XYZ file of C-alpha atoms in Angstrom:
130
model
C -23.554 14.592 -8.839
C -22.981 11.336 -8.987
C -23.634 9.171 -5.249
C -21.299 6.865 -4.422
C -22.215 3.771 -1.856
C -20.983 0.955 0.242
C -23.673 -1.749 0.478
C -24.000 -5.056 1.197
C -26.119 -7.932 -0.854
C -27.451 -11.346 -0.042
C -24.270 -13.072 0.742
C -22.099 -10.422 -1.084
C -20.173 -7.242 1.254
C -18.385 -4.285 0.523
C -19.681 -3.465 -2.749
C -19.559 -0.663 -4.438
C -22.445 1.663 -6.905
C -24.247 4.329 -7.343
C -27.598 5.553 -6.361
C -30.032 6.014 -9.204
C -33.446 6.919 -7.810
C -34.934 3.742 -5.610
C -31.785 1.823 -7.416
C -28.315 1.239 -7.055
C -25.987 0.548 -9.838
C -23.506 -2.009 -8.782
C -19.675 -1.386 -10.391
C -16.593 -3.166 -9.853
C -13.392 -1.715 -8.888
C -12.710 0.798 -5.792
C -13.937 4.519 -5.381
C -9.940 5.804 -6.487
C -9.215 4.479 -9.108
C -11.322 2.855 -11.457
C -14.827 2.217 -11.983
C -16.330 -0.192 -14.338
C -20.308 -0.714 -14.353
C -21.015 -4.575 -13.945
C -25.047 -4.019 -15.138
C -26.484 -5.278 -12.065
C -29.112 -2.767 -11.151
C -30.699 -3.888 -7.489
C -33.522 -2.149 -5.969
C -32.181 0.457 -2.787
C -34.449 -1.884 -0.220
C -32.803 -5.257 -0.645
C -29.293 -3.440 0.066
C -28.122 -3.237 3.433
C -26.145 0.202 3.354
C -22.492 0.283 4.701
C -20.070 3.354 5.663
C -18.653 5.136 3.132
C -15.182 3.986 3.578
C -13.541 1.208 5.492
C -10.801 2.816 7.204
C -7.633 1.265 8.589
C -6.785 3.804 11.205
C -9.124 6.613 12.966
C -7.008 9.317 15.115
C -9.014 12.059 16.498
C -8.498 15.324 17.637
C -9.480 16.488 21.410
C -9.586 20.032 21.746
C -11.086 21.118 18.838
C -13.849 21.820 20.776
C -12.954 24.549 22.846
C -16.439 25.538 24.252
C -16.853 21.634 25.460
C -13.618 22.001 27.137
C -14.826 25.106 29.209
C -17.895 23.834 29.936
C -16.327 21.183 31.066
C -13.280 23.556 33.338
C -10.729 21.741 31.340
C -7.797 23.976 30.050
C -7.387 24.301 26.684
C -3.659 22.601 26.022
C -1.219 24.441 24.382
C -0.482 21.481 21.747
C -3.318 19.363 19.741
C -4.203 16.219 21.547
C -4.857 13.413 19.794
C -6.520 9.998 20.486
C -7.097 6.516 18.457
C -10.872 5.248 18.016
C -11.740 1.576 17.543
C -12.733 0.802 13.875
C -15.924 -0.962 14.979
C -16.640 3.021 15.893
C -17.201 3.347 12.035
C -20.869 1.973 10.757
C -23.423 2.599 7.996
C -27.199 4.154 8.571
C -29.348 1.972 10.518
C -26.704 -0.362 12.044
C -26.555 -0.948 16.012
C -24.711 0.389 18.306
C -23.161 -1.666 20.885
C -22.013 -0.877 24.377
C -18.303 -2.310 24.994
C -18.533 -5.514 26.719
C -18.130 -5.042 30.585
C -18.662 -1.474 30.278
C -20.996 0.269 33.264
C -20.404 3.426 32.489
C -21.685 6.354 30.183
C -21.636 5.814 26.454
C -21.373 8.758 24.291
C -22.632 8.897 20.972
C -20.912 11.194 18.694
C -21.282 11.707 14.706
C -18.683 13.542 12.705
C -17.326 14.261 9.775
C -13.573 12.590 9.050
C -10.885 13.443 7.039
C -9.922 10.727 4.614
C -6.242 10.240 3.310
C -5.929 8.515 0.213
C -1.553 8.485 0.520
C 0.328 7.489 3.735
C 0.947 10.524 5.602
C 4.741 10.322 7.029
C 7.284 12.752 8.078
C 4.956 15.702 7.140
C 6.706 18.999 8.237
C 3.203 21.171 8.478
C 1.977 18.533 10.804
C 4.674 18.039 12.681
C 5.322 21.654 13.287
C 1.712 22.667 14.169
């Protein structure tokens, strides 16, 4: 299976290849639509590795963790609560991560999975109606 990557290189970001063994193969183009190999191979430890994806929104779901809530003594609500996430929140391995300017209190540092969209999602009826 093939493993696409975000990296970054000398002065150049946002690229996008492939890992082959302590390589990656540098292509041109974006991960949906079309590839084309540019024949730059670069070895993996002068890359700076990005996330997978720069996204341009992040909502987020609350209470899908219902044994967090409890432990917690929050009620489970009876509709899914949702919340918006900075898009700084996104970064690659081995990046820092900052504490928000002015902020005193606890930090919490989470790692999950997302759902990427590739179409705009609007007026969807299954959403909408759960």
């Amino acid at each position: 299976m093939t493993e696409w990557i975000r990296f970054n290189y000398k002065q150049d970001t946002g690229l996008l290849g492939t890992l082959v063994g302590d390589y990656v193969d540098e292509y041109e183009g974006n991960l949906f639509e079309t590839q084309k190999p540019t024949g730059r191979r670069i070895p993996i430890n002068e890359v700076q590795l990005q996330a997978p994806l720069e996204p341009h929104s992040i909502y987020a779901l609350w209470n899908n963790f219902h044994e967090r809530a409890e432990k917690e003594e929050q009620t489970i609500p009876d509709v899914p609560l949702y919340f918006m996430k900075p898009l700084t929140s996104v970064i690659g391995p081995d990046q820092t991560i900052y504490r928000p300017k002015g902020h005193k209190g606890r930090v919490i540092f989470e790692a999950e999975t997302r759902c990427c969209y590739r179409f705009k999602m609007q007026r969807n009826k299954r959403v909408r109606s759960w």
